[in-house]
Short mmCIF file of C-alpha atoms and ligand atoms in Angstrom, two decimals:
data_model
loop_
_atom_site.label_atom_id
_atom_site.label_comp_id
_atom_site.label_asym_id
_atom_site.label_seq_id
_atom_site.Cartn_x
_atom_site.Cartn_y
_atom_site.Cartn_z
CA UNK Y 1493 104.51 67.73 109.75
CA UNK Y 1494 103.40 71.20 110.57
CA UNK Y 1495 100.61 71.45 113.55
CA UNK Y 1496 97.42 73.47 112.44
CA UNK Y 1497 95.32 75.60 114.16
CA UNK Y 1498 92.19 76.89 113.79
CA UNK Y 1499 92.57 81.24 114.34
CA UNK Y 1500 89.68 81.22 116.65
CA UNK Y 1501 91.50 78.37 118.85
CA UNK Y 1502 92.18 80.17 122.20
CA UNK Y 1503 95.62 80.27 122.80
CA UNK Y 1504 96.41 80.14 118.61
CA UNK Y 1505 97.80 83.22 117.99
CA UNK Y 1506 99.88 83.75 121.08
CA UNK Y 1507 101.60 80.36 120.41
CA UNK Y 1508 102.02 81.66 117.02
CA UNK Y 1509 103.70 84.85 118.22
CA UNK Y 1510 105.68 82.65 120.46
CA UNK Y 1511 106.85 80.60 117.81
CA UNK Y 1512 108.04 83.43 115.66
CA UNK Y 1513 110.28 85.14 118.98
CA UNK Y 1514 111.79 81.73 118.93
CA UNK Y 1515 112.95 81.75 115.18
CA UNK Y 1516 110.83 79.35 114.47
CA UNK Y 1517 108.29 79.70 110.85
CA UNK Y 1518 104.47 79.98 111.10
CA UNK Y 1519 101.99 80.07 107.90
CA UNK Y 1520 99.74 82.61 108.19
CA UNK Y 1521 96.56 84.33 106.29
CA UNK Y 1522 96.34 87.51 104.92
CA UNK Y 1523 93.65 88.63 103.00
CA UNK Y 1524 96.21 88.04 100.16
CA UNK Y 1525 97.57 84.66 100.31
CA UNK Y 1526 98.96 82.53 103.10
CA UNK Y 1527 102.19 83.99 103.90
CA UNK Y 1528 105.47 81.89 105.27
CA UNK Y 1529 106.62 84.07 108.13
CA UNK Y 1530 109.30 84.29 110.45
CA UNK Y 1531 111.05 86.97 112.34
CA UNK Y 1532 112.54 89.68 110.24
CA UNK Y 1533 115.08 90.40 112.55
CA UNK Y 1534 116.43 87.10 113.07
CA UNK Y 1535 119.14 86.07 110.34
CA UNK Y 1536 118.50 82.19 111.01
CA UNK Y 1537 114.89 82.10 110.92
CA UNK Y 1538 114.89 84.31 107.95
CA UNK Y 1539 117.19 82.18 106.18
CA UNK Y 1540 115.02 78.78 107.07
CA UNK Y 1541 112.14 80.83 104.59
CA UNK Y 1542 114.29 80.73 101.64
CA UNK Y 1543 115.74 77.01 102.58
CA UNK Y 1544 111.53 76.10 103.00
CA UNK Y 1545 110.89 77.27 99.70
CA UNK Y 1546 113.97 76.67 98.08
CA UNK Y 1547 113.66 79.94 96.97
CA UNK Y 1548 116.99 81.94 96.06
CA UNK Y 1549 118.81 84.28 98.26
CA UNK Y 1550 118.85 87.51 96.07
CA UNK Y 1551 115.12 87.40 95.78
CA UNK Y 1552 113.75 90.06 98.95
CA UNK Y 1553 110.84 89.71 100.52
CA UNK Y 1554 107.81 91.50 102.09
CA UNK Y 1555 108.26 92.57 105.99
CA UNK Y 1556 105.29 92.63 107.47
CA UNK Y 1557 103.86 95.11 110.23
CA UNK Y 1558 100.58 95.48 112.39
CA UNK Y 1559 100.31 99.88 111.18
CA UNK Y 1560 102.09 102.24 109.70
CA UNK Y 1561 103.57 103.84 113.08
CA UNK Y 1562 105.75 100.09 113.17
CA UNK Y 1563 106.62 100.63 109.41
CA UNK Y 1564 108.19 104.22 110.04
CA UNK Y 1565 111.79 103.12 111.96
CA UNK Y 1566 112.37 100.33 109.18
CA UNK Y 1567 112.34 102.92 106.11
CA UNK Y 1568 112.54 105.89 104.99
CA UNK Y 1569 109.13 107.41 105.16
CA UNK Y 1570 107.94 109.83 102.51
CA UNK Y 1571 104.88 111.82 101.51
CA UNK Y 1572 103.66 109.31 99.21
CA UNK Y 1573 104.18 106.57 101.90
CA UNK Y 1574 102.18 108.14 104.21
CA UNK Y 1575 99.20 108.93 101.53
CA UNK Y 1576 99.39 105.28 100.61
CA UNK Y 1577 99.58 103.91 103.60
CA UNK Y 1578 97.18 106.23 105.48
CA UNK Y 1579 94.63 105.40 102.71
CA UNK Y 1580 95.00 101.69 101.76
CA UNK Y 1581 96.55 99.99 105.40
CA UNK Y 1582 95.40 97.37 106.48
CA UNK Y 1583 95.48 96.46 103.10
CA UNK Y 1584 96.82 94.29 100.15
CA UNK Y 1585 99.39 96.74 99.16
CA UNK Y 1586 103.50 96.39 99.60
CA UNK Y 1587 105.21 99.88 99.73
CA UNK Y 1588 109.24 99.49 98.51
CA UNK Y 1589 110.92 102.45 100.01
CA UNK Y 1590 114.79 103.14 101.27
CA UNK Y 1591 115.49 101.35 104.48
CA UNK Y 1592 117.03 102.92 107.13
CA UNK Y 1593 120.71 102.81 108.50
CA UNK Y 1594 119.73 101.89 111.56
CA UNK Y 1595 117.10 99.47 110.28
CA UNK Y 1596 116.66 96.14 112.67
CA UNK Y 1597 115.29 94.08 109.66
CA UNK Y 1598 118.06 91.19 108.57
CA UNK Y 1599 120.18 92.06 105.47
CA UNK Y 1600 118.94 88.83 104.35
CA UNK Y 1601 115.16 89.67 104.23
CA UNK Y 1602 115.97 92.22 101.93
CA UNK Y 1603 118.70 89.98 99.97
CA UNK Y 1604 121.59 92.88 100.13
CA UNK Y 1605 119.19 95.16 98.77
CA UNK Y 1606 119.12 98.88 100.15
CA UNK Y 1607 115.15 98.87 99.84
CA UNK Y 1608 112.66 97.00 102.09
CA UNK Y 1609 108.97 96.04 101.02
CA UNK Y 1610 106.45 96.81 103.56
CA UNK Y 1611 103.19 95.93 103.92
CA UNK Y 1612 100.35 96.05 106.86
CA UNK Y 1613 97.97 92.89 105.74
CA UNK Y 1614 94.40 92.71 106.45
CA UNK Y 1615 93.07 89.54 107.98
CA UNK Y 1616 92.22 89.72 111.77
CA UNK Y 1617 94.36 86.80 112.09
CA UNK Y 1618 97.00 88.33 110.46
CA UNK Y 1619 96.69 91.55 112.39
CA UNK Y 1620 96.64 90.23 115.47
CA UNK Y 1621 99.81 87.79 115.19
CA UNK Y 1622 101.54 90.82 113.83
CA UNK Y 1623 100.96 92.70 117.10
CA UNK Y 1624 101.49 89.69 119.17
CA UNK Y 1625 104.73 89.53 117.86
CA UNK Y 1626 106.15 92.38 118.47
CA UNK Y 1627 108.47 92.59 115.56
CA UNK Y 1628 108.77 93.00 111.68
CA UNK Y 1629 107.61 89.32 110.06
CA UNK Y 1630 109.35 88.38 107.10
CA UNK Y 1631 106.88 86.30 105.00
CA UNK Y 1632 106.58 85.23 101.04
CA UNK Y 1633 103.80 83.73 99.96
CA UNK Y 1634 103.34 80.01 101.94
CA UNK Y 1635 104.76 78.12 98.07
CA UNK Y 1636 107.62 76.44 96.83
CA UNK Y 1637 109.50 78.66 94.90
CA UNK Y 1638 107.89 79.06 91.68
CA UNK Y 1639 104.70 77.23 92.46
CA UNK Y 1640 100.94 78.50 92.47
CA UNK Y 1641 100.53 80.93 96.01
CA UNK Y 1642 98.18 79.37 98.49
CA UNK Y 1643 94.68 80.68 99.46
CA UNK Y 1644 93.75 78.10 101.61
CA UNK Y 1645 95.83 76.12 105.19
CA UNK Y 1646 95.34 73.03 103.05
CA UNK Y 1647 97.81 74.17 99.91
CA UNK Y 1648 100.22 75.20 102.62
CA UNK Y 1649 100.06 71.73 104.58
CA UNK Y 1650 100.42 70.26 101.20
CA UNK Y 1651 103.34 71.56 100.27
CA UNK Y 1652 105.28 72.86 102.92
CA UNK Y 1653 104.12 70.81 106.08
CA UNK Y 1654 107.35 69.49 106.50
CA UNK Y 1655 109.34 72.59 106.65
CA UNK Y 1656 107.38 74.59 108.87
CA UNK Y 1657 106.74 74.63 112.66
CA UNK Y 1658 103.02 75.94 112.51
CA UNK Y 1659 100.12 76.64 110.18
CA UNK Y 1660 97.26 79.26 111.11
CA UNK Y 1661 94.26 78.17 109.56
CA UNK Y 1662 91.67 81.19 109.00
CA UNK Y 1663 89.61 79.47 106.05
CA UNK Y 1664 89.93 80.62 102.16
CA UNK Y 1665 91.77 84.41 101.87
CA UNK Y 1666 89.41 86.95 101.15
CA UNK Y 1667 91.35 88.27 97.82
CA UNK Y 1668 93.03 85.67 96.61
CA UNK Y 1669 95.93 87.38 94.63
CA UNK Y 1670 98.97 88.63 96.47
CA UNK Y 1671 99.82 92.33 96.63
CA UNK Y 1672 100.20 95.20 94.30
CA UNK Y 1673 104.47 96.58 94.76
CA UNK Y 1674 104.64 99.98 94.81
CA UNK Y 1675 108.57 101.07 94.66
CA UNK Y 1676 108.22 104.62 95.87
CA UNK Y 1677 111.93 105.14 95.82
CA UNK Y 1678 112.46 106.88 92.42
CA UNK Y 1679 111.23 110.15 91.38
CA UNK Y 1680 107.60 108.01 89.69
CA UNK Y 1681 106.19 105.91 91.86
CA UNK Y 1682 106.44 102.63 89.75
CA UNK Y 1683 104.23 99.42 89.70
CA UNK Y 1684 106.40 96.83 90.47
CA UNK Y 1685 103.79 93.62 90.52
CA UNK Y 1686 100.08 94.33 90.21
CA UNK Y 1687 98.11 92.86 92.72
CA UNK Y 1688 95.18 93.23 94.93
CA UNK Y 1689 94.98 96.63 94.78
CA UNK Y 1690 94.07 98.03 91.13
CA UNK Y 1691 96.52 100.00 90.29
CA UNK Y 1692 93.79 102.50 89.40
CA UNK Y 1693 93.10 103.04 92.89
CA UNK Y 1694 96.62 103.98 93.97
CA UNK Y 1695 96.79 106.33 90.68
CA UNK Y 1696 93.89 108.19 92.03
CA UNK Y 1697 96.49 109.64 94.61
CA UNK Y 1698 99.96 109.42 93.30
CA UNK Y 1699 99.30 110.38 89.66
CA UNK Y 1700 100.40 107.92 86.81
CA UNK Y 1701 102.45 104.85 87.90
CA UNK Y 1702 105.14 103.93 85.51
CA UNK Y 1703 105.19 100.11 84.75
CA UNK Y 1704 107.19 97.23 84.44
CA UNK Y 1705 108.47 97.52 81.14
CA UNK Y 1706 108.66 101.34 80.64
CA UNK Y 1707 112.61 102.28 80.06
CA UNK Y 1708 112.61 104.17 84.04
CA UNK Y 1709 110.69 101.49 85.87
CA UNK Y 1710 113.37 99.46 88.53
CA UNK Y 1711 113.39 96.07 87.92
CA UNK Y 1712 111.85 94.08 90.50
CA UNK Y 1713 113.65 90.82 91.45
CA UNK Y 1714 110.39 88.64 91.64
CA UNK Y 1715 109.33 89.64 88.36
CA UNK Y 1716 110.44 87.00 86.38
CA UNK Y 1717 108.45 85.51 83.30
CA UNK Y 1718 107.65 81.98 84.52
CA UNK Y 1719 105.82 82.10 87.66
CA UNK Y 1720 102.89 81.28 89.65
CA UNK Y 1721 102.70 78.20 87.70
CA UNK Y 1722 100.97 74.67 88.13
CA UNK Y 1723 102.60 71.72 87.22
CA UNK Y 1724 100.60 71.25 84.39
CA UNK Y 1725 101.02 73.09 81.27
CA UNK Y 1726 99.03 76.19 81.02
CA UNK Y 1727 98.17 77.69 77.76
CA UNK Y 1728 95.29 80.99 77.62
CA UNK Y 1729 92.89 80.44 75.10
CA UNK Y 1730 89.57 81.83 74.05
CA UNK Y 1731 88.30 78.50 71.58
CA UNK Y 1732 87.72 75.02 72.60
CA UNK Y 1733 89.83 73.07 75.28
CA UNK Y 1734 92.20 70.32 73.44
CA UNK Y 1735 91.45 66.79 74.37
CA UNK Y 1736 92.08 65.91 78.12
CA UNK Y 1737 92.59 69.52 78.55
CA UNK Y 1738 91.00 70.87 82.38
CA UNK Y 1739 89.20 74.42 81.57
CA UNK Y 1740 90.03 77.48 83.57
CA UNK Y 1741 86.93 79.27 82.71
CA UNK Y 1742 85.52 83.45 83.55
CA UNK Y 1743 81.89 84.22 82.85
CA UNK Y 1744 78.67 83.08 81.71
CA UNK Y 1745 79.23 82.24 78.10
CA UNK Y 1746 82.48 79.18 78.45
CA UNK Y 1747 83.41 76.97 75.72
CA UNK Y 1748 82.23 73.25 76.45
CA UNK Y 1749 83.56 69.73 76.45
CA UNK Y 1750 86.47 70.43 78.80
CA UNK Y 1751 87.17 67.17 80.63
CA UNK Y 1752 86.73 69.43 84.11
CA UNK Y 1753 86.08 72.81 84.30
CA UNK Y 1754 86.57 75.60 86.97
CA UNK Y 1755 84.87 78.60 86.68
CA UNK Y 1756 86.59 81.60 88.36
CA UNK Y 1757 83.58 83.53 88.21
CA UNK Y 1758 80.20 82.66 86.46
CA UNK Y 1759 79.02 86.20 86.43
CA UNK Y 1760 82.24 87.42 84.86
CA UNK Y 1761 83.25 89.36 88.28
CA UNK Y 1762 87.10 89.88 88.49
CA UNK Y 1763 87.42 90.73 92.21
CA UNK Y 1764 85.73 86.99 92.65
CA UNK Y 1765 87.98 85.98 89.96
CA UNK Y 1766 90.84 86.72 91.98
CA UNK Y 1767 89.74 85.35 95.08
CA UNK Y 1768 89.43 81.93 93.43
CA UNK Y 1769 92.50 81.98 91.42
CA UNK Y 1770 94.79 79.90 92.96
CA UNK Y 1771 92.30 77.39 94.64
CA UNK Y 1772 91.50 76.92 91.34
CA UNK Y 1773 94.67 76.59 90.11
CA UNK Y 1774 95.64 74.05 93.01
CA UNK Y 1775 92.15 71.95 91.99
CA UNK Y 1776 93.03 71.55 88.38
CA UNK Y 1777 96.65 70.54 89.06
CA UNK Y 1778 95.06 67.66 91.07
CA UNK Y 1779 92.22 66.66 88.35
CA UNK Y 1780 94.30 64.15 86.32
CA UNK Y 1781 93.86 66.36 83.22
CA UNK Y 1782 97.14 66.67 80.72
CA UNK Y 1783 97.24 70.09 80.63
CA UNK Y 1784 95.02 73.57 81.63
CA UNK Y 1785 93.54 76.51 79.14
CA UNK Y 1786 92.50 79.81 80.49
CA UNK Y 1787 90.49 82.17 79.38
CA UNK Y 1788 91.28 85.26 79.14
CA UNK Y 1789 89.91 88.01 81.80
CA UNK Y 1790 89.17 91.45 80.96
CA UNK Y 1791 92.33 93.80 81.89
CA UNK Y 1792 90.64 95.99 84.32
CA UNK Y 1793 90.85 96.59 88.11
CA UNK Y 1794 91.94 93.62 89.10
CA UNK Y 1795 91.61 91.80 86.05
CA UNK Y 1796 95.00 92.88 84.88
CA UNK Y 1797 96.89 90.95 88.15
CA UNK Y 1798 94.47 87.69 87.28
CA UNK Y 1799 96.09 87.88 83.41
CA UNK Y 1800 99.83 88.72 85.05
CA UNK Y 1801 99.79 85.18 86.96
CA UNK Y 1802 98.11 83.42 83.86
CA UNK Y 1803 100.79 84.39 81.57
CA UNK Y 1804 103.32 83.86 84.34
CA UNK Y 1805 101.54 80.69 84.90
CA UNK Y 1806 102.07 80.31 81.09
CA UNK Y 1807 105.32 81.11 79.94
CA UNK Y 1808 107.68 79.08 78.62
CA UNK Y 1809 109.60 77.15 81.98
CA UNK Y 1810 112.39 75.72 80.51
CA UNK Y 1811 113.49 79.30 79.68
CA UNK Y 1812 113.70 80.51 83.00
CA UNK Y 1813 116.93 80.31 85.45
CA UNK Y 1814 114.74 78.01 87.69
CA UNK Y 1815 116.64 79.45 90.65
CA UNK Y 1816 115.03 82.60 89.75
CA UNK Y 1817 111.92 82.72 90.88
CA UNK Y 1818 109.53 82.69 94.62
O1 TXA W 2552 100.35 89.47 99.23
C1 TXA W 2552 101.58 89.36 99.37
O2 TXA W 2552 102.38 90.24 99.03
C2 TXA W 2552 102.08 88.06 100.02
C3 TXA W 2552 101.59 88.02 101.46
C4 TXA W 2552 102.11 86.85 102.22
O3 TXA W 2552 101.92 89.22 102.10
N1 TXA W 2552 103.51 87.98 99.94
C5 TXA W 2552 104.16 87.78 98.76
O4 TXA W 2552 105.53 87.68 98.90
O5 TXA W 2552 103.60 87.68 97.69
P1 TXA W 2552 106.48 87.11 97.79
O6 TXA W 2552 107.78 86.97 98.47
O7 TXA W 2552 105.93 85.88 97.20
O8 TXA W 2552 106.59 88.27 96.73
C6 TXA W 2552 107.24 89.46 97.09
C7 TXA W 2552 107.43 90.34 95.88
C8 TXA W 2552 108.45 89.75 94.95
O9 TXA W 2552 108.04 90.04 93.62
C9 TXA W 2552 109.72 90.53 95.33
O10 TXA W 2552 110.67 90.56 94.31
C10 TXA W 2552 109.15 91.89 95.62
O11 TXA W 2552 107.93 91.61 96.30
N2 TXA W 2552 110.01 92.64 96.52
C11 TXA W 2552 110.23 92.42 97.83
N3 TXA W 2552 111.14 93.29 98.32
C12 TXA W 2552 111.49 94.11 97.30
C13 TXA W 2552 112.38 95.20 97.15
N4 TXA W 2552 113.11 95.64 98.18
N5 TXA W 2552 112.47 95.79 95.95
C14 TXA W 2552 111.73 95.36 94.91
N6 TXA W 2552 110.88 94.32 94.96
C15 TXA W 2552 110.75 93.69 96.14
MG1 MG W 2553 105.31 84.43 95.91
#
């Protein structure tokens, strides 16, 4: 089973850093979600992330860096890069751009791809492993592949203690969903996942994103229908929950006689919304409840990421490759 340590513990983060150098994986906040990381440049420890999470090979995922000056020699920097990144780093937004030849990053991280995601999290704890380290940190979100992301040490020690070497423990994440993908490779910028950052708020300097769906937009590999989801059945619903149903409510006015109820946000506030989601999520998997009904959130800001993971969380599972998905 994993060790955990507290952030503030002296001595936790450089044992952390240490632990990464060696190839070995550490769970660590962001303000996102806990993330599973291990040294980018290291094609074994990479590889132990996807065998932790069973996740498949040809999904990529996010390297993580302390600032933009370490995200420069991995990819190919461009004006919109530097905007973003000069505007929203340290922050929860992941910048897909063309990585370089000479790129140190393991062809594995990226599964094959010629792009790299980058992204420098917030989270002091974060921030300050990533400089202790000293290198590019390969991390997914701390989950099994397909499972709910985890905003707390305690959904990581539940379901990955075994596979990993370390857990950072920095309480609940401050935002709760993971980041917005931004592929700036194309002549658009496109949305690739919305996240933590409304997309509204990276439009305000690039212009119109296009989106997933629109005929131009590159397909990202981790956008696949069923996702994010609990192992109960999750249905979104406005009306009343269903016999032994758990209720995933939003704002003041919520529908009564659910067997257990979870409200993301009494005052109908969709940046708390987000920050409970998947603590919510993980509690109502747990409350012995057949199934879960959401109600719906309002699609702005960020209430358009909270309704991506619920109908994610939703979809139909038996129609999805299960070996595609993180
Ligand atoms: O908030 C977050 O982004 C968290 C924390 C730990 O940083 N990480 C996270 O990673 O959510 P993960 O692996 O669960 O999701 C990464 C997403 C996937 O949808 C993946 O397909 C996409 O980023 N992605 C990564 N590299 C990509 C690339 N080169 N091109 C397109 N999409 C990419
Ligand atoms: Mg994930």
């Amino acid at each position: 089973m994993a060790a955990v340590r507290r952030a503030s513990d002296p001595g936790a983060i450089a044992e952390a850093a240490e632990i990464l150098r060696r190839g070995g994986l550490v769970a660590f906040p962001t303000e996102t979600v806990y993330g599973l990381g291990a040294d980018a440049t290291d094609d074994r420890a990479v590889a132990r992330v996807f065998e932790a999470k069973n996740r498949p090979e040809f999904n990529p995922l996010i390297v993580h860096v302390p600032d933009l000056a370490a995200a420069r020699p991995l990819v190919e920097w461009t004006d919109a890069a530097q905007a973003l990144a000069a505007r929203f780093w340290p922050g929860p937004l992941s910048l897909v751009l063309p990585r370089l030849r000479d790129c140190p990053v393991s062809k594995l991280a990226a599964a094959g791809l010629s792009t790299l995601a980058v992204r420098a999290p917030g989270g002091a704890a974060a921030r300050a492993l990533l400089e202790e380290a000293g290198r590019p940190v390969a991390a997914p979100s701390a989950n099994p592949a397909g499972a709910v992301s985890p905003t707390r040490a305690e959904h990581v020690v539940e379901t990955l203690g075994d596979a990993i070497d370390l857990v950072i423990d920095d309480g609940p994440c401050t935002v709760g969903i993971e980041s917005t993908v931004v592929d700036l490779g194309g002549e658009t910028p496109a949305l690739l996942r919305p996240g933590g950052l409304p997309a509204e708020e990276i439009e305000a300097l690039t212009g119109p994103l296009a989106r997933p769906g629109d005929p131009d937009t590159p397909r990202s590999p981790g956008q696949l229908a069923s996702h994010y989801a609990p192992a109960l059945p999750l249905r979104i619903g406005g009306g009343d929950p269903e016999h032994g149903e758990a209720l995933l409510s939003f704002g003041p006015d919520t529908p009564s006689g659910a067997a257990v109820e979870r409200n993301l946000s009494p005052s109908g506030n969709p940046v708390e919304a987000a920050a409970n989601l998947f603590a919510a999520l993980h509690a109502l998997d747990r409350s012995g409840c057949t199934g879960i009904v959401a109600m719906p959130v309002p699609e702005t800001g960020l209430g358009r990421a909270i309704m991506d993971r619920l109908r994610r969380a939703a979809a139909p599972r038996a129609l999805v490759d299960p070996t595609d998905r993180n």
